[in-house]
Amino acid sequence: MTATQDAPSVEIGQSRRRKEDQRLITGRTRWTDNLNLPGMLHLAMVRSPFAHATITSIDTSAAKEAPNVVAVLTGADFGDEMGVCINAWPISPDQKAPGHPPMPSDRVTFAGEIVAVVVARSAAEARDAAELVDVEYDDLPAALDLKEAAEDKVLAHPELGTNKSALWVFDSAEAGTGGNVEEAIAQAREDGIVIEREYRQQRLIPAFMEPRSVVVDPTGEQLTMWSATQIPHILRFALAATTGVPESKIRVIAPDVGGGFGGKLQTTPEEWIVWAVARRLAKPMKYTETRSESLLSAHHGRDQWQRLTLAATKDGTVTGLKVDLLADLGAYVSLVGGGVPVLGAFMFNAIYKIPAYHWQVQTVLTNKTWTDAYRGAGRPEATYAIERLMDELAAEVGVDPLEIREKNWITHEEFPFTTVAGLTYDSGNYEAATARAKELFGYDALRAEQAERRARGDKVQLGLGVSTFTEMCGLAPSRVLGSLDYGAGGWEAASVRMTPLGKVEVITGASAHGQGHETAFSQIVADRLGVPFEDVEVLHGDTQVAPRGLDTYGSRSLVVGGEALVRAADKVVEKARPLAAHLLEASVDDLEFAGGRFTVKGTDQGVGIGELATATFTGHNYPEDMELGLDADATFDPVNFNYPHGTHLCAMEVDTETGAVKMRSYVCCDDIGNIINPLIVEGQVHGGLVQGIAQALWEEAVYDESGTLVSGSFVDYLLPTAADTISFQVDHTVTPATSNTLGTKGVGEAGTIASTPAVINAIVDALRPMGVDDITMPATPERVWRAINDSKGGGDAPTEQAAMPHFENEGGAQ
Amino acid sequence: MIPAKFDYVAPTSVEDALAALSQHGDDAKIIAGGQSLLPVLRMRLNAPEMVIDLGRIESLHGVRDDGDSIVIGAMTTHHEVRDSDLVRQHALLLSKAAAEVADPQIRHRGTFGGALAHADPAGDLGAPALALGAEFVIAGSGGTRTVAGDDFFVDLFETAVGEDEILTEIRVPKHTGWGAHYEKFVRVAHQWPIVAVGAAVRAEGGTIAEARIALTNMGSTPLRARGVEEALAGVPATEDGVAAAAARAAEGTNPPSDLNGDADYRRHLAGVLTRRAVLEAAGA
Ligand SMILES: Cc1cc2nc3c(=O)[nH]c(=O)nc-3n(C[C@H](O)[C@H](O)[C@H](O)COP(=O)(O)OP(=O)(O)OC[C@H]3O[C@@H](n4cnc5c(N)ncnc54)[C@H](O)[C@@H]3O)c2cc1C
């Protein structure tokens, strides 16, 4: 481990192996499900098999009789005391949102909704008894298909009178950020090019490694909740706000958390139920979901139809972009809910100078699992649409896809650049990233091979896909979020504490769940304070340890939280300075701070920051006017988002006989500003790429006609493994961000945002001579084959709503 | 996930296992490698009261030579089938197919007999066993009977093995010197096949003398592609020579439609994969 690495003079930029990995990989750590408290009881949930139904009766008597069952409770046993699940981002003032009880007592609105909870002495007994709860339902018609639901034929929540939840519109002419898009389109219809397409963002499941788990201990003065969550601070806020328990009586702990990808950026019915039951029975409680429950009822992601119109002049200069989205909310408007598509509103224009822009989303309620953030949240959808359209435009104009991008992108001299969506991109260099990616990829040689295979009529065709993405991340300026009616801010807090023996405790309000913050943040503080990497301990994920924070999502932890850390560390140095001067009997102005020591200029006299910490511990000798202690807090609220960008190039081989596709090479050159730890960055990029590639090729949550999740296990919800991916070539250009002093940009989502269109563009590029201009995601071999053989529409056949029955038909004992 | 409670015995002989089976009747379930049964129990799709583990019955393990046949014990793992010299030498197709099952963990626990008894139409071992004319030895309280492949696979998850019987071994006629290939079509590596084709070919100087072809997941049971086999006899082992015969692969099949592909697409795949499997098996 770290012992084998020599201590470098500068930590930032070193590929430190992650200090958290030993405990995470060996599992010798505290996951929520590992916790066992004295007298703890276990919960199992009873879930609705129906997408939409009235609950006519719930008979719990048999379950109550089962061995070691302590209680069986339903929604009717709780009133308002259970609280509600909240929506923190009503995207319009008149947004229609059904009430979201954690455990409804009258009606269920998606298959998987909880109707009863069993409390028993062991998890196994709770689960056994859950099968004995007898619920009678009256099946109601369900709103399932997004487009049909938007027509209000069947209502997901009849009391609302419509499935349409909110319409959110941005228009550049109205906002004064650009021209009128209808005029641009009309003009292009006359003498230019109009590209009209409809793309599907399929429904995805975040599929984090650790299933969600929650433990509540109501037995002390405070109620403590441990949860496998990304957002302990927001969770505490929401518990207080909706259950009437004062915030000061609530402690939330996110211990080590095994991944989230946005899927744990949620306040869940399960958390609220465990909370309520623990309070009711005054005993510690634990609930851990099964993988099946996780796939079924943890929130899903994406799920949009995108109607797009791109206007351009004949030479391929883009003159306008119109975006009309339908977004499936599922059965409730969840925590971020309709805000997820809205995060894309500012990004469809991407890296291009688009003079006129109109964007709107209609969010729609259906009787399916609710949707919310999934890695990239809003920005992958935007990047997919615009990067697919740019390829279509290139094909129409008859030029290389990179050429059309170059014609339209913001050049590096033009930064800072205010876009048609009203954002100011602070920095970037699309030319440099593209040049580097092209070189690594061997672009021209691959184009030559493509031409040769085409000429030869090879059964295996080659396609090259481009994605020159940017994104907005580092959520974010609190005032901007406020102007969008988001219910929270976007600042981040940090503290640096000097211990008596000179070690450093760093407290961050970010809540890592696999990102490697402990390592990267230690590197930053080690440099700033001039202390060894090993002397820095990063603490997080407990509202009692890190009382202020807004948690981890939206590629924000480094670019917002890291900057807060820098400021806190700098304050420590400033607090230490007068003490150093006092002990060295020198003037403050004569001191220099470097390498963890204050020295008197021009002498060999000095004192280390650790010694100063000890001096504040003893308090035997310090300046009259000094308040003892070096510890410092800081809060950082950036004034702008953060704009990573990059050029991704993908080569795909397409077996035209079977429709099977195979990745041949993948190169990305991302610009994420200054890099704190290249190894961690590479990990984020690799994982991100695979997640984006998986949307292009494999993953899809499929429901059948009755609203049952067909892809309800990993047999049918296809997650790739290492065996399905190739070695990526990852490189970087460095154009530092100007919105934080470290010059860093977020990298947590970049790979996912960029890669999906690169893959689909490559497949379409391979098949374009056969008349193919689209393949619906995921690009299954069947869809690709149908597209080849029936270029009219075959590539968008809906996914068959049935799974293979590997485990179903087990004869014998039942 | 936690299965419902069950009792467990691990007898050391087939007789004891059969006795336990007849004693518990419908309430009992045999466990071999557990790679199909355990998911079923954990998802609570079944809840036997008694689970009878065959793992300690020595006679069910391993591969032996028996004159014109090799004999594979029901409890031989996929990994062992793949690596066995006897299998490689005399029933290469089985070794190749076993190598394609799931992932290494599952191959080290899942068993040849368990997979065949489970009779998942997407299972990778049924078609190769059928192609090679395997015979299935089934033990019951009344003694032992041997069933041919055509009679063994009855329907989806249904074989000739009765509720109170145990599949003990599989006898595979030697196909020494035959080329073989198992062409499995999947979207991700650890998946069951969307369609797969097993081909064993005896080639003589560039010509196909004999071929044994069977299809996975093209109906409710593994299917022998006899039309293709007949058409292949005597054709040159070349792309053109094989193509016409392979095009008959989907004859008489009834493939499923699911989220990996519909029936028509599977019929198309069967033809392409058959051609590829045969050419590969023939070393062309
Ligand atoms: C994730 C996953 C992926 C998989 N992918 C594939 C794949 O790609 N291809 C593939 O072919 N298979 C696949 N499998 C299935 C795997 O091959 C199993 O090992 C096999 O189907 C069952 O063998 P087993 O020894 O584990 O049997 P078990 O699970 O123990 O038993 C299966 C059934 O057969 C019965 N049974 C077992 N042995 C006997 C016997 N001797 N006599 C009578 N009845 C018996 C049991 O009672 C039970 O009903 C996969 C399994 C999993 C979990």
mmCIF file of N, CA, C and O and ligand atoms in Angstrom, chain A residues 715 806-807 810-811, chain B residues 21 28-39 46 52 54 60 74-76 78 97 100-103 106-107 109-120 122-126 159 161-162 165-168 182 184 186 189-193, ligand 1:
data_model
loop_
_atom_site.group_PDB
_atom_site.id
_atom_site.type_symbol
_atom_site.label_atom_id
_atom_site.label_comp_id
_atom_site.label_asym_id
_atom_site.label_seq_id
_atom_site.Cartn_x
_atom_site.Cartn_y
_atom_site.Cartn_z
ATOM 1 N N VAL A 715 -30.117 -11.397 -14.855
ATOM 2 C CA VAL A 715 -30.150 -12.288 -16.012
ATOM 3 C C VAL A 715 -30.727 -11.527 -17.212
ATOM 4 O O VAL A 715 -30.308 -11.725 -18.343
ATOM 5 N N HIS A 806 -35.332 -18.794 -17.063
ATOM 6 C CA HIS A 806 -34.383 -19.749 -16.458
ATOM 7 C C HIS A 806 -34.786 -20.295 -15.094
ATOM 8 O O HIS A 806 -34.500 -21.426 -14.775
ATOM 9 N N PHE A 807 -35.382 -19.481 -14.280
ATOM 10 C CA PHE A 807 -35.624 -19.925 -12.911
ATOM 11 C C PHE A 807 -37.101 -20.136 -12.616
ATOM 12 O O PHE A 807 -37.472 -20.387 -11.493
ATOM 13 N N GLU A 810 -39.896 -24.417 -11.975
ATOM 14 C CA GLU A 810 -39.239 -25.430 -11.161
ATOM 15 C C GLU A 810 -40.295 -26.371 -10.631
ATOM 16 O O GLU A 810 -41.076 -26.031 -9.743
ATOM 17 N N GLY A 811 -40.340 -27.552 -11.201
ATOM 18 C CA GLY A 811 -41.362 -28.504 -10.802
ATOM 19 C C GLY A 811 -41.162 -28.984 -9.366
ATOM 20 O O GLY A 811 -40.347 -28.461 -8.634
ATOM 21 N N LEU B 21 -35.421 -39.547 -1.217
ATOM 22 C CA LEU B 21 -36.371 -38.983 -2.190
ATOM 23 C C LEU B 21 -37.755 -39.586 -2.015
ATOM 24 O O LEU B 21 -38.762 -38.879 -1.987
ATOM 25 N N ALA B 28 -39.429 -32.916 -1.438
ATOM 26 C CA ALA B 28 -37.976 -32.960 -1.525
ATOM 27 C C ALA B 28 -37.492 -32.419 -2.857
ATOM 28 O O ALA B 28 -38.197 -32.429 -3.862
ATOM 29 N N LYS B 29 -36.257 -31.946 -2.837
ATOM 30 C CA LYS B 29 -35.623 -31.461 -4.060
ATOM 31 C C LYS B 29 -34.165 -31.899 -4.001
ATOM 32 O O LYS B 29 -33.514 -31.793 -2.955
ATOM 33 N N ILE B 30 -33.672 -32.376 -5.146
ATOM 34 C CA ILE B 30 -32.252 -32.728 -5.217
ATOM 35 C C ILE B 30 -31.436 -31.475 -5.473
ATOM 36 O O ILE B 30 -31.851 -30.603 -6.236
ATOM 37 N N ILE B 31 -30.296 -31.391 -4.822
ATOM 38 C CA ILE B 31 -29.364 -30.319 -5.186
ATOM 39 C C ILE B 31 -28.067 -30.940 -5.683
ATOM 40 O O ILE B 31 -27.509 -31.845 -5.070
ATOM 41 N N ALA B 32 -27.631 -30.453 -6.845
ATOM 42 C CA ALA B 32 -26.340 -30.892 -7.392
ATOM 43 C C ALA B 32 -25.370 -29.730 -7.173
ATOM 44 O O ALA B 32 -24.925 -29.498 -6.065
ATOM 45 N N GLY B 33 -25.121 -28.931 -8.203
ATOM 46 C CA GLY B 33 -24.245 -27.762 -8.020
ATOM 47 C C GLY B 33 -24.972 -26.569 -7.426
ATOM 48 O O GLY B 33 -24.354 -25.611 -6.977
ATOM 49 N N GLY B 34 -26.280 -26.621 -7.463
ATOM 50 C CA GLY B 34 -27.080 -25.553 -6.862
ATOM 51 C C GLY B 34 -27.163 -24.286 -7.693
ATOM 52 O O GLY B 34 -27.793 -23.316 -7.283
ATOM 53 N N GLN B 35 -26.582 -24.286 -8.868
ATOM 54 C CA GLN B 35 -26.509 -23.027 -9.633
ATOM 55 C C GLN B 35 -27.827 -22.662 -10.315
ATOM 56 O O GLN B 35 -28.026 -21.521 -10.709
ATOM 57 N N SER B 36 -28.718 -23.598 -10.423
ATOM 58 C CA SER B 36 -30.072 -23.264 -10.848
ATOM 59 C C SER B 36 -31.031 -23.338 -9.666
ATOM 60 O O SER B 36 -31.925 -22.506 -9.532
ATOM 61 N N LEU B 37 -30.824 -24.319 -8.807
ATOM 62 C CA LEU B 37 -31.765 -24.496 -7.689
ATOM 63 C C LEU B 37 -31.662 -23.353 -6.674
ATOM 64 O O LEU B 37 -32.692 -22.849 -6.205
ATOM 65 N N LEU B 38 -30.450 -22.944 -6.341
ATOM 66 C CA LEU B 38 -30.335 -21.912 -5.299
ATOM 67 C C LEU B 38 -30.994 -20.581 -5.686
ATOM 68 O O LEU B 38 -31.700 -19.996 -4.865
ATOM 69 N N PRO B 39 -30.801 -20.120 -6.918
ATOM 70 C CA PRO B 39 -31.544 -18.903 -7.278
ATOM 71 C C PRO B 39 -33.056 -19.085 -7.124
ATOM 72 O O PRO B 39 -33.744 -18.175 -6.666
ATOM 73 N N ASN B 46 -39.701 -21.489 -5.188
ATOM 74 C CA ASN B 46 -39.962 -22.849 -4.745
ATOM 75 C C ASN B 46 -39.483 -22.942 -3.291
ATOM 76 O O ASN B 46 -38.573 -22.216 -2.900
ATOM 77 N N ILE B 52 -31.879 -32.623 -0.834
ATOM 78 C CA ILE B 52 -30.998 -33.796 -0.814
ATOM 79 C C ILE B 52 -29.778 -33.505 -1.694
ATOM 80 O O ILE B 52 -29.904 -33.340 -2.904
ATOM 81 N N LEU B 54 -26.413 -34.293 -3.594
ATOM 82 C CA LEU B 54 -25.740 -35.444 -4.206
ATOM 83 C C LEU B 54 -24.209 -35.332 -4.139
ATOM 84 O O LEU B 54 -23.497 -36.213 -4.594
ATOM 85 N N LEU B 60 -20.877 -40.701 -8.446
ATOM 86 C CA LEU B 60 -21.466 -39.793 -9.442
ATOM 87 C C LEU B 60 -20.447 -38.806 -10.018
ATOM 88 O O LEU B 60 -20.762 -38.028 -10.900
ATOM 89 N N ALA B 74 -22.977 -37.776 -13.189
ATOM 90 C CA ALA B 74 -23.875 -36.623 -13.147
ATOM 91 C C ALA B 74 -23.272 -35.455 -12.386
ATOM 92 O O ALA B 74 -23.519 -34.294 -12.695
ATOM 93 N N MET B 75 -22.456 -35.745 -11.359
ATOM 94 C CA MET B 75 -21.929 -34.676 -10.505
ATOM 95 C C MET B 75 -20.598 -34.084 -11.002
ATOM 96 O O MET B 75 -19.955 -33.319 -10.303
ATOM 97 N N THR B 76 -20.198 -34.469 -12.200
ATOM 98 C CA THR B 76 -18.987 -33.892 -12.767
ATOM 99 C C THR B 76 -19.261 -32.420 -13.107
ATOM 100 O O THR B 76 -20.272 -32.111 -13.728
ATOM 101 N N HIS B 78 -18.968 -28.569 -14.730
ATOM 102 C CA HIS B 78 -18.731 -28.041 -16.084
ATOM 103 C C HIS B 78 -17.233 -27.869 -16.314
ATOM 104 O O HIS B 78 -16.721 -28.148 -17.393
ATOM 105 N N ALA B 97 -18.526 -26.925 -25.380
ATOM 106 C CA ALA B 97 -19.765 -26.315 -24.874
ATOM 107 C C ALA B 97 -19.635 -25.990 -23.391
ATOM 108 O O ALA B 97 -20.068 -24.930 -22.934
ATOM 109 N N GLU B 100 -18.239 -22.785 -22.457
ATOM 110 C CA GLU B 100 -19.044 -21.599 -22.752
ATOM 111 C C GLU B 100 -20.134 -21.344 -21.715
ATOM 112 O O GLU B 100 -20.889 -20.383 -21.827
ATOM 113 N N VAL B 101 -20.268 -22.221 -20.739
ATOM 114 C CA VAL B 101 -21.329 -22.047 -19.749
ATOM 115 C C VAL B 101 -20.975 -20.877 -18.817
ATOM 116 O O VAL B 101 -19.898 -20.859 -18.209
ATOM 117 N N ALA B 102 -21.867 -19.936 -18.708
ATOM 118 C CA ALA B 102 -21.814 -18.884 -17.687
ATOM 119 C C ALA B 102 -20.406 -18.335 -17.460
ATOM 120 O O ALA B 102 -19.720 -17.953 -18.385
ATOM 121 N N ASP B 103 -19.965 -18.338 -16.207
ATOM 122 C CA ASP B 103 -18.663 -17.771 -15.848
ATOM 123 C C ASP B 103 -17.887 -18.792 -15.014
ATOM 124 O O ASP B 103 -18.419 -19.829 -14.642
ATOM 125 N N ILE B 106 -19.455 -20.271 -11.750
ATOM 126 C CA ILE B 106 -20.578 -21.187 -11.988
ATOM 127 C C ILE B 106 -20.073 -22.497 -12.588
ATOM 128 O O ILE B 106 -20.550 -23.575 -12.243
ATOM 129 N N ARG B 107 -19.063 -22.423 -13.428
ATOM 130 C CA ARG B 107 -18.536 -23.656 -14.027
ATOM 131 C C ARG B 107 -17.855 -24.554 -12.991
ATOM 132 O O ARG B 107 -17.748 -25.759 -13.191
ATOM 133 N N ARG B 109 -19.001 -24.963 -9.961
ATOM 134 C CA ARG B 109 -20.005 -25.540 -9.063
ATOM 135 C C ARG B 109 -21.082 -26.301 -9.828
ATOM 136 O O ARG B 109 -21.535 -27.354 -9.406
ATOM 137 N N GLY B 110 -21.510 -25.739 -10.953
ATOM 138 C CA GLY B 110 -22.580 -26.369 -11.717
ATOM 139 C C GLY B 110 -22.136 -27.708 -12.272
ATOM 140 O O GLY B 110 -20.961 -27.902 -12.581
ATOM 141 N N THR B 111 -23.074 -28.640 -12.384
ATOM 142 C CA THR B 111 -22.718 -29.993 -12.808
ATOM 143 C C THR B 111 -23.363 -30.352 -14.145
ATOM 144 O O THR B 111 -24.408 -29.805 -14.523
ATOM 145 N N PHE B 112 -22.736 -31.311 -14.791
ATOM 146 C CA PHE B 112 -23.229 -31.805 -16.077
ATOM 147 C C PHE B 112 -24.626 -32.401 -15.897
ATOM 148 O O PHE B 112 -25.565 -32.074 -16.621
ATOM 149 N N GLY B 113 -24.762 -33.259 -14.900
ATOM 150 C CA GLY B 113 -26.059 -33.902 -14.664
ATOM 151 C C GLY B 113 -27.114 -32.901 -14.235
ATOM 152 O O GLY B 113 -28.278 -32.975 -14.655
ATOM 153 N N GLY B 114 -26.717 -31.961 -13.392
ATOM 154 C CA GLY B 114 -27.671 -30.953 -12.921
ATOM 155 C C GLY B 114 -28.201 -30.120 -14.071
ATOM 156 O O GLY B 114 -29.406 -29.849 -14.160
ATOM 157 N N ALA B 115 -27.302 -29.732 -14.950
ATOM 158 C CA ALA B 115 -27.719 -28.911 -16.084
ATOM 159 C C ALA B 115 -28.677 -29.683 -16.976
ATOM 160 O O ALA B 115 -29.698 -29.150 -17.421
ATOM 161 N N LEU B 116 -28.355 -30.955 -17.227
ATOM 162 C CA LEU B 116 -29.217 -31.739 -18.116
ATOM 163 C C LEU B 116 -30.562 -32.040 -17.461
ATOM 164 O O LEU B 116 -31.603 -31.965 -18.102
ATOM 165 N N ALA B 117 -30.541 -32.340 -16.163
ATOM 166 C CA ALA B 117 -31.794 -32.630 -15.463
ATOM 167 C C ALA B 117 -32.664 -31.381 -15.358
ATOM 168 O O ALA B 117 -33.882 -31.444 -15.413
ATOM 169 N N HIS B 118 -32.012 -30.227 -15.215
ATOM 170 C CA HIS B 118 -32.753 -28.962 -15.116
ATOM 171 C C HIS B 118 -33.456 -28.659 -16.443
ATOM 172 O O HIS B 118 -34.557 -28.119 -16.480
ATOM 173 N N ALA B 119 -32.794 -29.019 -17.553
ATOM 174 C CA ALA B 119 -33.391 -28.934 -18.893
ATOM 175 C C ALA B 119 -33.901 -27.547 -19.249
ATOM 176 O O ALA B 119 -34.975 -27.378 -19.818
ATOM 177 N N ASP B 120 -33.108 -26.541 -18.909
ATOM 178 C CA ASP B 120 -33.386 -25.187 -19.395
ATOM 179 C C ASP B 120 -33.193 -25.216 -20.914
ATOM 180 O O ASP B 120 -32.128 -25.638 -21.383
ATOM 181 N N ALA B 122 -32.417 -23.037 -22.788
ATOM 182 C CA ALA B 122 -31.252 -22.217 -23.147
ATOM 183 C C ALA B 122 -29.963 -22.787 -22.561
ATOM 184 O O ALA B 122 -28.912 -22.175 -22.697
ATOM 185 N N GLY B 123 -30.029 -23.928 -21.904
ATOM 186 C CA GLY B 123 -28.833 -24.544 -21.332
ATOM 187 C C GLY B 123 -27.875 -24.969 -22.436
ATOM 188 O O GLY B 123 -28.300 -25.409 -23.508
ATOM 189 N N ASP B 124 -26.595 -24.861 -22.166
ATOM 190 C CA ASP B 124 -25.607 -25.097 -23.219
ATOM 191 C C ASP B 124 -25.239 -26.560 -23.426
ATOM 192 O O ASP B 124 -24.524 -26.871 -24.373
ATOM 193 N N LEU B 125 -25.655 -27.445 -22.548
ATOM 194 C CA LEU B 125 -25.134 -28.810 -22.641
ATOM 195 C C LEU B 125 -26.092 -29.809 -23.274
ATOM 196 O O LEU B 125 -25.674 -30.858 -23.751
ATOM 197 N N GLY B 126 -27.370 -29.458 -23.304
ATOM 198 C CA GLY B 126 -28.361 -30.385 -23.864
ATOM 199 C C GLY B 126 -28.126 -30.660 -25.339
ATOM 200 O O GLY B 126 -28.070 -31.825 -25.768
ATOM 201 N N THR B 159 -37.776 -33.491 -18.117
ATOM 202 C CA THR B 159 -37.037 -34.604 -18.727
ATOM 203 C C THR B 159 -37.702 -35.916 -18.342
ATOM 204 O O THR B 159 -38.714 -35.931 -17.630
ATOM 205 N N VAL B 161 -36.580 -37.913 -16.343
ATOM 206 C CA VAL B 161 -36.278 -38.246 -14.945
ATOM 207 C C VAL B 161 -37.514 -37.971 -14.088
ATOM 208 O O VAL B 161 -38.015 -36.838 -14.062
ATOM 209 N N GLY B 162 -38.026 -39.024 -13.437
ATOM 210 C CA GLY B 162 -39.234 -38.865 -12.621
ATOM 211 C C GLY B 162 -38.929 -38.184 -11.298
ATOM 212 O O GLY B 162 -37.780 -38.039 -10.899
ATOM 213 N N GLU B 165 -36.686 -40.130 -9.079
ATOM 214 C CA GLU B 165 -35.522 -40.729 -9.737
ATOM 215 C C GLU B 165 -34.327 -39.770 -9.719
ATOM 216 O O GLU B 165 -34.478 -38.579 -9.479
ATOM 217 N N ILE B 166 -33.178 -40.366 -10.031
ATOM 218 C CA ILE B 166 -31.944 -39.578 -10.087
ATOM 219 C C ILE B 166 -31.216 -39.893 -11.387
ATOM 220 O O ILE B 166 -31.082 -41.071 -11.768
ATOM 221 N N LEU B 167 -30.780 -38.855 -12.046
ATOM 222 C CA LEU B 167 -29.909 -39.033 -13.207
ATOM 223 C C LEU B 167 -28.515 -39.323 -12.659
ATOM 224 O O LEU B 167 -27.965 -38.516 -11.910
ATOM 225 N N THR B 168 -27.971 -40.494 -12.998
ATOM 226 C CA THR B 168 -26.687 -40.859 -12.390
ATOM 227 C C THR B 168 -25.505 -40.665 -13.326
ATOM 228 O O THR B 168 -24.435 -40.237 -12.903
ATOM 229 N N TYR B 182 -18.766 -25.278 -30.747
ATOM 230 C CA TYR B 182 -20.027 -24.817 -30.167
ATOM 231 C C TYR B 182 -20.109 -23.322 -30.378
ATOM 232 O O TYR B 182 -19.305 -22.558 -29.829
ATOM 233 N N LYS B 184 -21.887 -20.047 -29.784
ATOM 234 C CA LYS B 184 -22.872 -19.503 -28.847
ATOM 235 C C LYS B 184 -23.050 -18.020 -29.108
ATOM 236 O O LYS B 184 -22.066 -17.281 -29.155
ATOM 237 N N VAL B 186 -24.392 -14.520 -27.798
ATOM 238 C CA VAL B 186 -24.825 -13.802 -26.592
ATOM 239 C C VAL B 186 -24.590 -12.309 -26.775
ATOM 240 O O VAL B 186 -23.858 -11.892 -27.662
ATOM 241 N N ALA B 189 -20.984 -11.579 -21.970
ATOM 242 C CA ALA B 189 -20.269 -12.847 -21.869
ATOM 243 C C ALA B 189 -20.919 -13.865 -20.935
ATOM 244 O O ALA B 189 -20.851 -15.060 -21.186
ATOM 245 N N HIS B 190 -21.530 -13.398 -19.848
ATOM 246 C CA HIS B 190 -21.994 -14.357 -18.853
ATOM 247 C C HIS B 190 -23.436 -14.806 -19.075
ATOM 248 O O HIS B 190 -24.067 -15.346 -18.193
ATOM 249 N N GLN B 191 -23.930 -14.594 -20.268
ATOM 250 C CA GLN B 191 -25.350 -14.821 -20.537
ATOM 251 C C GLN B 191 -25.631 -16.234 -21.031
ATOM 252 O O GLN B 191 -24.768 -16.901 -21.588
ATOM 253 N N TRP B 192 -26.865 -16.676 -20.822
ATOM 254 C CA TRP B 192 -27.322 -17.872 -21.513
ATOM 255 C C TRP B 192 -27.399 -17.541 -23.000
ATOM 256 O O TRP B 192 -27.579 -16.371 -23.362
ATOM 257 N N PRO B 193 -27.291 -18.543 -23.854
ATOM 258 C CA PRO B 193 -27.302 -18.241 -25.291
ATOM 259 C C PRO B 193 -28.672 -17.727 -25.750
ATOM 260 O O PRO B 193 -29.708 -18.210 -25.289
HETATM 261 C C1 LIG C 1 -25.959 -16.534 -13.425
HETATM 262 C C2 LIG C 1 -26.064 -17.888 -14.064
HETATM 263 C C3 LIG C 1 -25.729 -18.008 -15.397
HETATM 264 C C4 LIG C 1 -25.821 -19.234 -16.005
HETATM 265 N N1 LIG C 1 -25.497 -19.296 -17.334
HETATM 266 C C5 LIG C 1 -25.591 -20.477 -17.951
HETATM 267 C C6 LIG C 1 -25.222 -20.621 -19.315
HETATM 268 O O1 LIG C 1 -24.776 -19.674 -19.942
HETATM 269 N N2 LIG C 1 -25.380 -21.821 -19.892
HETATM 270 C C7 LIG C 1 -25.834 -22.888 -19.194
HETATM 271 O O2 LIG C 1 -25.944 -23.947 -19.759
HETATM 272 N N3 LIG C 1 -26.159 -22.795 -17.920
HETATM 273 C C8 LIG C 1 -26.037 -21.639 -17.260
HETATM 274 N N4 LIG C 1 -26.358 -21.561 -15.932
HETATM 275 C C9 LIG C 1 -26.888 -22.750 -15.254
HETATM 276 C C10 LIG C 1 -25.753 -23.627 -14.749
HETATM 277 O O3 LIG C 1 -25.154 -24.284 -15.824
HETATM 278 C C11 LIG C 1 -26.273 -24.645 -13.746
HETATM 279 O O4 LIG C 1 -25.160 -25.141 -13.149
HETATM 280 C C12 LIG C 1 -27.067 -25.803 -14.295
HETATM 281 O O5 LIG C 1 -28.160 -25.396 -15.072
HETATM 282 C C13 LIG C 1 -27.632 -26.639 -13.168
HETATM 283 O O6 LIG C 1 -26.644 -27.436 -12.666
HETATM 284 P P1 LIG C 1 -26.447 -27.605 -11.126
HETATM 285 O O7 LIG C 1 -25.489 -28.703 -10.938
HETATM 286 O O8 LIG C 1 -26.045 -26.320 -10.561
HETATM 287 O O9 LIG C 1 -27.892 -28.078 -10.656
HETATM 288 P P2 LIG C 1 -28.808 -27.664 -9.450
HETATM 289 O O10 LIG C 1 -29.054 -26.204 -9.495
HETATM 290 O O11 LIG C 1 -28.308 -28.199 -8.190
HETATM 291 O O12 LIG C 1 -30.126 -28.425 -9.854
HETATM 292 C C14 LIG C 1 -30.915 -28.022 -10.950
HETATM 293 C C15 LIG C 1 -32.181 -28.867 -11.035
HETATM 294 O O13 LIG C 1 -31.872 -30.180 -11.448
HETATM 295 C C16 LIG C 1 -32.224 -31.136 -10.451
HETATM 296 N N5 LIG C 1 -31.137 -32.105 -10.428
HETATM 297 C C17 LIG C 1 -29.809 -31.802 -10.285
HETATM 298 N N6 LIG C 1 -29.084 -32.913 -10.391
HETATM 299 C C18 LIG C 1 -29.928 -33.935 -10.596
HETATM 300 C C19 LIG C 1 -29.765 -35.325 -10.803
HETATM 301 N N7 LIG C 1 -28.546 -35.898 -10.837
HETATM 302 N N8 LIG C 1 -30.862 -36.083 -10.990
HETATM 303 C C20 LIG C 1 -32.095 -35.514 -10.983
HETATM 304 N N9 LIG C 1 -32.307 -34.212 -10.822
HETATM 305 C C21 LIG C 1 -31.237 -33.436 -10.614
HETATM 306 C C22 LIG C 1 -32.415 -30.342 -9.190
HETATM 307 O O14 LIG C 1 -33.337 -30.950 -8.332
HETATM 308 C C23 LIG C 1 -32.901 -29.041 -9.713
HETATM 309 O O15 LIG C 1 -34.253 -29.083 -9.980
HETATM 310 C C24 LIG C 1 -26.258 -20.366 -15.281
HETATM 311 C C25 LIG C 1 -26.580 -20.231 -13.932
HETATM 312 C C26 LIG C 1 -26.481 -19.026 -13.327
HETATM 313 C C27 LIG C 1 -26.811 -18.905 -11.872
#
